[in-house]
Short mmCIF file of C-alpha atoms and ligand atoms in Angstrom, two decimals:
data_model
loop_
_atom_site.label_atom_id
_atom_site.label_comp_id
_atom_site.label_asym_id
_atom_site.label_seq_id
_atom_site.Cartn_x
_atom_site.Cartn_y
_atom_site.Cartn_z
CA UNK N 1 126.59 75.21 75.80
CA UNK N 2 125.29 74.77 79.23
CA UNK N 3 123.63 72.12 80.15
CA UNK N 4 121.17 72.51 82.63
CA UNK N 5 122.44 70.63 85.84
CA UNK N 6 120.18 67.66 87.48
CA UNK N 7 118.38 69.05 90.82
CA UNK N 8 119.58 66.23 93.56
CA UNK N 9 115.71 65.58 93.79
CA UNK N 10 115.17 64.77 90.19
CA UNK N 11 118.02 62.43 90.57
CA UNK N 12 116.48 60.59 93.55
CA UNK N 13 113.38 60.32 91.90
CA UNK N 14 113.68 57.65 90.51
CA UNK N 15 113.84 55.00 92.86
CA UNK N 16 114.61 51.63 92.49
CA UNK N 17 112.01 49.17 90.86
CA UNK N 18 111.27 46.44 93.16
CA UNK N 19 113.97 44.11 92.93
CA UNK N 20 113.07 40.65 91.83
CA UNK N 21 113.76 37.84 94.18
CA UNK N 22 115.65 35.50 91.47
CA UNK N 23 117.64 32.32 92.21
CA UNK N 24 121.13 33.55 92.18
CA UNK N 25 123.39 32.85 89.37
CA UNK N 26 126.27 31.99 91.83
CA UNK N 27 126.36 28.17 90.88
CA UNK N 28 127.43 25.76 93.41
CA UNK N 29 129.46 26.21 96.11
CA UNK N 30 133.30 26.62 95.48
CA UNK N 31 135.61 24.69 96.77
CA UNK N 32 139.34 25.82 97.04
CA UNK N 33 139.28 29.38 98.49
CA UNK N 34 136.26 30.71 100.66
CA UNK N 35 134.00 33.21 97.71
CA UNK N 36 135.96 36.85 98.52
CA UNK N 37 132.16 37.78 98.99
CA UNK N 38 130.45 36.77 101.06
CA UNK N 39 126.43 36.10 100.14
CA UNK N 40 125.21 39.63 99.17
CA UNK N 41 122.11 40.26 100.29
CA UNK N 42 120.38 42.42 98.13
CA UNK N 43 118.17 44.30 100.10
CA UNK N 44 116.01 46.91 98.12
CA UNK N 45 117.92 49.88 99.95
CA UNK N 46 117.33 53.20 98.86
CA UNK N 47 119.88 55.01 97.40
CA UNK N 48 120.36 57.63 99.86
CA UNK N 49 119.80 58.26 103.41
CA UNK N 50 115.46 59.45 103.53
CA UNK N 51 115.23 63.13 103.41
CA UNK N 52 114.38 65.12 106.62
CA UNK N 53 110.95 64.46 105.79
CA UNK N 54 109.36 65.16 108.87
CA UNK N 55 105.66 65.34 108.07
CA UNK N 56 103.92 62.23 106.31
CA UNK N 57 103.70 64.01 102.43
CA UNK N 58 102.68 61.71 99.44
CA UNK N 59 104.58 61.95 96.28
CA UNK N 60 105.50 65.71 94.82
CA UNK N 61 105.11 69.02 97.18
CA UNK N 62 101.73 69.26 98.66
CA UNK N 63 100.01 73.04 98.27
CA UNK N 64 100.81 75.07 100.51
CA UNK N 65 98.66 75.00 103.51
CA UNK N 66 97.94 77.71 106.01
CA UNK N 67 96.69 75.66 108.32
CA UNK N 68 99.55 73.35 108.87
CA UNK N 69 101.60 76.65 108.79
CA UNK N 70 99.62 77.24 111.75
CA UNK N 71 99.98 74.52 113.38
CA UNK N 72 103.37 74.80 112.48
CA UNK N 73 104.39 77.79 113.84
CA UNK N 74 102.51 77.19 117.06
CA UNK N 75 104.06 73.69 117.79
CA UNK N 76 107.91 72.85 118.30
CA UNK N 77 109.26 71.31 115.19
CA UNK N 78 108.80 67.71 115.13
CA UNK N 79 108.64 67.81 118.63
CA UNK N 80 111.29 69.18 119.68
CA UNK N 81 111.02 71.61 122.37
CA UNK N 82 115.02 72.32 121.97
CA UNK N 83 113.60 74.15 118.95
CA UNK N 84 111.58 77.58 119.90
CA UNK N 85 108.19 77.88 118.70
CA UNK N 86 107.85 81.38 116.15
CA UNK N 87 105.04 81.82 118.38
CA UNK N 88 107.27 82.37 121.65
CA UNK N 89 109.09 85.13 119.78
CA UNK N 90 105.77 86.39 117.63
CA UNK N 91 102.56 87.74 118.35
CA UNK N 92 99.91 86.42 116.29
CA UNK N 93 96.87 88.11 118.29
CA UNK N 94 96.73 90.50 120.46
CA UNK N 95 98.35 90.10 124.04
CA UNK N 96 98.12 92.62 127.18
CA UNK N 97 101.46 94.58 127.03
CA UNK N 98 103.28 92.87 129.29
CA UNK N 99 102.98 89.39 127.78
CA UNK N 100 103.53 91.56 124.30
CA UNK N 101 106.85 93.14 125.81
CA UNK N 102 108.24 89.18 125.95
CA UNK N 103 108.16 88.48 122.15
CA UNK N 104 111.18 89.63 120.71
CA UNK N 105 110.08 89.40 117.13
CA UNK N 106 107.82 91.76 115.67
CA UNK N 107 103.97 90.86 115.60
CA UNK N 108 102.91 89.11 112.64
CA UNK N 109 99.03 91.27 113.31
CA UNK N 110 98.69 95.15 113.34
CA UNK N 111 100.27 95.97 116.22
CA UNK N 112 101.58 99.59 117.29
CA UNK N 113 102.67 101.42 114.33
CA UNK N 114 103.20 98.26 112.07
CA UNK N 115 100.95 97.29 109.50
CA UNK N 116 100.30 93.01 109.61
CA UNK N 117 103.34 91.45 108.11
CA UNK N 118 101.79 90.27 104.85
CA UNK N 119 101.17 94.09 104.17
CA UNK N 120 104.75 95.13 105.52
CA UNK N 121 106.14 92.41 103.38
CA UNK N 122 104.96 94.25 100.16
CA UNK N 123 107.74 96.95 100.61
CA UNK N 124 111.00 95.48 102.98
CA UNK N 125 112.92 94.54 100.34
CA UNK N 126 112.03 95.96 97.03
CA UNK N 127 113.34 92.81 95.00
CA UNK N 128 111.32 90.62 96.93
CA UNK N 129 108.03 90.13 96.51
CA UNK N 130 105.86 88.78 100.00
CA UNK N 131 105.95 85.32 99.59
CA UNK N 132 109.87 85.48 98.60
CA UNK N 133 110.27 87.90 101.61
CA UNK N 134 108.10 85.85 104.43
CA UNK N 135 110.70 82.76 102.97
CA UNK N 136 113.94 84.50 103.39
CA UNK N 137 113.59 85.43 106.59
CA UNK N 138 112.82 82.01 108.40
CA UNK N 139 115.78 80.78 105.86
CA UNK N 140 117.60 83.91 105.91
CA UNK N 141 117.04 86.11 109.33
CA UNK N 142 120.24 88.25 109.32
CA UNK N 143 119.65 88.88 105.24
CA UNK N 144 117.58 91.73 106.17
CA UNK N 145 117.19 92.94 109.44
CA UNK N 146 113.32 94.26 110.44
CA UNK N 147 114.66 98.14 111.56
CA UNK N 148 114.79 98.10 114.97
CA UNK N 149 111.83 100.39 116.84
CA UNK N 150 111.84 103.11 119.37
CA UNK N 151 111.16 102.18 122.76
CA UNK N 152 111.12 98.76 122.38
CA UNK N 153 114.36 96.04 122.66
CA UNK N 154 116.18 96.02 119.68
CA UNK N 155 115.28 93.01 116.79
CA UNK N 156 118.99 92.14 116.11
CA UNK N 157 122.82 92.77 117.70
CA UNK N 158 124.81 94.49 114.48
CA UNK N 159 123.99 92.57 111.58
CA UNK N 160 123.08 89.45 113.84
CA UNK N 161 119.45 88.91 113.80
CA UNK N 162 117.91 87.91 117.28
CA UNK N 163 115.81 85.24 115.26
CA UNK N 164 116.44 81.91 116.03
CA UNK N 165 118.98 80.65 112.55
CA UNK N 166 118.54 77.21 112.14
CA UNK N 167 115.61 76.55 110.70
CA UNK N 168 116.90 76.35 106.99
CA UNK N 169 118.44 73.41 108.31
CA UNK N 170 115.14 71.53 110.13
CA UNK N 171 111.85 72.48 107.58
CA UNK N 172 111.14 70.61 104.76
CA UNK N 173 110.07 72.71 101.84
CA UNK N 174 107.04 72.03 102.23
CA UNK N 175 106.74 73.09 105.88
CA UNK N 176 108.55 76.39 104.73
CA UNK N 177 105.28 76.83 101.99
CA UNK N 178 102.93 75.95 104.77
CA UNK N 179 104.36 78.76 107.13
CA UNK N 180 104.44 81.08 104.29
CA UNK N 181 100.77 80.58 103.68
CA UNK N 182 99.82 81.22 107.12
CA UNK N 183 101.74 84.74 107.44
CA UNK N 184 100.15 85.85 104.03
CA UNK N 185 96.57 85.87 105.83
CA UNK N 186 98.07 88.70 108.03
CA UNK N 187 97.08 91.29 105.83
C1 LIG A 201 114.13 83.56 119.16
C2 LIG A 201 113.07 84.42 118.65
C3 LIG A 201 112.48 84.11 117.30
C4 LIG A 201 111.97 82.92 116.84
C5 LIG A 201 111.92 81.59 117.56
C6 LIG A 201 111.44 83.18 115.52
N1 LIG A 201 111.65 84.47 115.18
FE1 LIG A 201 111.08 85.39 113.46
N2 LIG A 201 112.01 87.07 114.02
C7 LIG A 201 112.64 87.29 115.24
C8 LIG A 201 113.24 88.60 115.25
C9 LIG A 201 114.03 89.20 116.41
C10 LIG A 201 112.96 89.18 114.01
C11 LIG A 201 113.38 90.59 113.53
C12 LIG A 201 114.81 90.61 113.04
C13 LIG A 201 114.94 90.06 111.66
O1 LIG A 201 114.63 90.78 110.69
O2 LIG A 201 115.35 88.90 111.51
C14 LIG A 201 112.18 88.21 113.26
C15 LIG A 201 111.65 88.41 111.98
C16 LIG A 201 110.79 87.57 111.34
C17 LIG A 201 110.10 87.86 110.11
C18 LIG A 201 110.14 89.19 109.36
C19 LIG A 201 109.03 90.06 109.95
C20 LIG A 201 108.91 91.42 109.34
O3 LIG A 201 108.22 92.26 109.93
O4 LIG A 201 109.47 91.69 108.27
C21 LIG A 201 109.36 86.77 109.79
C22 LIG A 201 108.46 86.61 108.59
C23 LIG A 201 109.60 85.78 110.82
N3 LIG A 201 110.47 86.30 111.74
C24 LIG A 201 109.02 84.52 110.84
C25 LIG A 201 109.32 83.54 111.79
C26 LIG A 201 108.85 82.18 111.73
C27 LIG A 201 107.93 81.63 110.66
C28 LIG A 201 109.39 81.53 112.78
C29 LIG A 201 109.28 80.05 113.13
C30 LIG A 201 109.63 79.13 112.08
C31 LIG A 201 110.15 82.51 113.55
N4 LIG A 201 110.09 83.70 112.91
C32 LIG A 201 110.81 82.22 114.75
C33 LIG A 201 112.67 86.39 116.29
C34 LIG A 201 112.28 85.08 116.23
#
C-alpha cells in the first residue's frame, strides 16, 4: 500500500508552540567535572531556515492576484536588478517597432500575427491547459520552445530557450500564481 508521502510544507506547518520559559530542572551547580553542556539556551528557533518568502503573505497561499503579477513582472525581483524584468524581454502594450525589435520574447498583447498569449496558450501544448502552460514556461522555458518567427531573431538557440532560466529558483508560489493571473487578462 502506498502511503501518501508528507509535502515538506505540511511538515513545517506545524511550528513550534511557544516555548515556556520554566526554571530549569538542572539542579545546582556540579562540582567535580565542568557540565559537558554548557547552559542551552533554548531559543524558540524555527525548525528550518524561513522559506524564500520574499513578499509579506499571511498564513496559506494568497489568491492569485493580477495585479501583483503586474507589478511583478514590471519590477526586478525583490529588487534585484541582477534579475531581468519579463518586461525587458516582453511587450505588454504596444511599442513603435524599433523599441518592439529589442524584446526578445514574444508579446504577451496581439501583436503581428500572434493572437495575446492567454489565447495562444489555449493550443501550445495540447496537455496543458493556459494556466498550466503560462506556469511552465517561467518554471520551464526550454520545455517548449514558442516556434521561432520569420523575420524576426530567433526565440531560442537549439533546444535552449533565450528566456532568462532561473526563476523556478527565485518566485515563491505565490508570485508564480500572481504572474499567471496577470498573463491570463491577455486574451
Ligand atoms: C531574457 C529575456 C526574457 C526574460 C527576462 C523573460 N522571458 Fe519569457 N520568454 C523569452 C523568450 C525568448 C521566450 C520564447 C522562447 C520560449 O518558449 O521559452 C519566452 C517565452 C515566454 C512565455 C511563453 C509565451 C508564448 O507565446 O507561449 C511566457 C508565458 C513567458 N515567457 C513569461 C515570462 C515571464 C512571466 C517572465 C518574468 C518572470 C519572463 N517571461 C521573462 C524571453 C524572456
Amino acid at each position: 500500500m502506498e502511503l501518501p508521502t508528507k509535502s515538506e510544507s505540511e511538515t513545517v506547518a506545524e511550528s513550534p508552540t511557544a516555548v515556556v520559559q520554566q526554571p530549569t530542572n538542572t539542579p545546582a551547580p556540579v562540582r567535580a567535572r565542568p557540565s559537558a553542556t554548557p547552559t542551552m539556551t533554548l531559543i524558540a528557533a524555527s525548525p528550518t531556515p524561513a522559506p524564500p518568502t520574499h513578499t509579506p503573505t499571511q498564513g496559506p497561499t494568497p489568491v492569485p492576484d493580477p495585479e501583483r503579477g503586474k507589478a511583478l513582472f514590471s519590477d526586478h525581483l525583490n529588487g534585484d536588478e541582477a534579475i531581468p524584468t519579463c518586461l525587458s524581454c516582453h511587450m505588454v502594450e504596444p511599442l513603435p517597432e524599433a523599441e518592439a525589435a529589442l524584446k526578445i520574447g514574444p508579446a504577451m498583447i496581439a501583436w503581428g500575427n500572434d493572437q495575446p498569449v492567454a489565447v495562444r496558450a489555449r493550443s501550445r501544448v495540447a496537455s496543458q491547459d493556459p494556466a498550466t502552460y503560462l506556469r511552465n514556461s517561467i518554471l520551464h522555458p526550454n520545455e517548449y520552445l514558442v516556434p521561432n518567427v520569420e523575420g524576426r531573431a530567433p526565440y531560442g538557440v537549439g533546444e535552449q530557450s533565450l528566456m532568462y532560466q532561473e526563476y523556478a529558483k527565485l518566485l515563491t508560489e505565490a508570485q508564480i500564481n500572481d504572474l499567471v493571473a496577470y498573463l491570463l487578462t491577455f486574451r
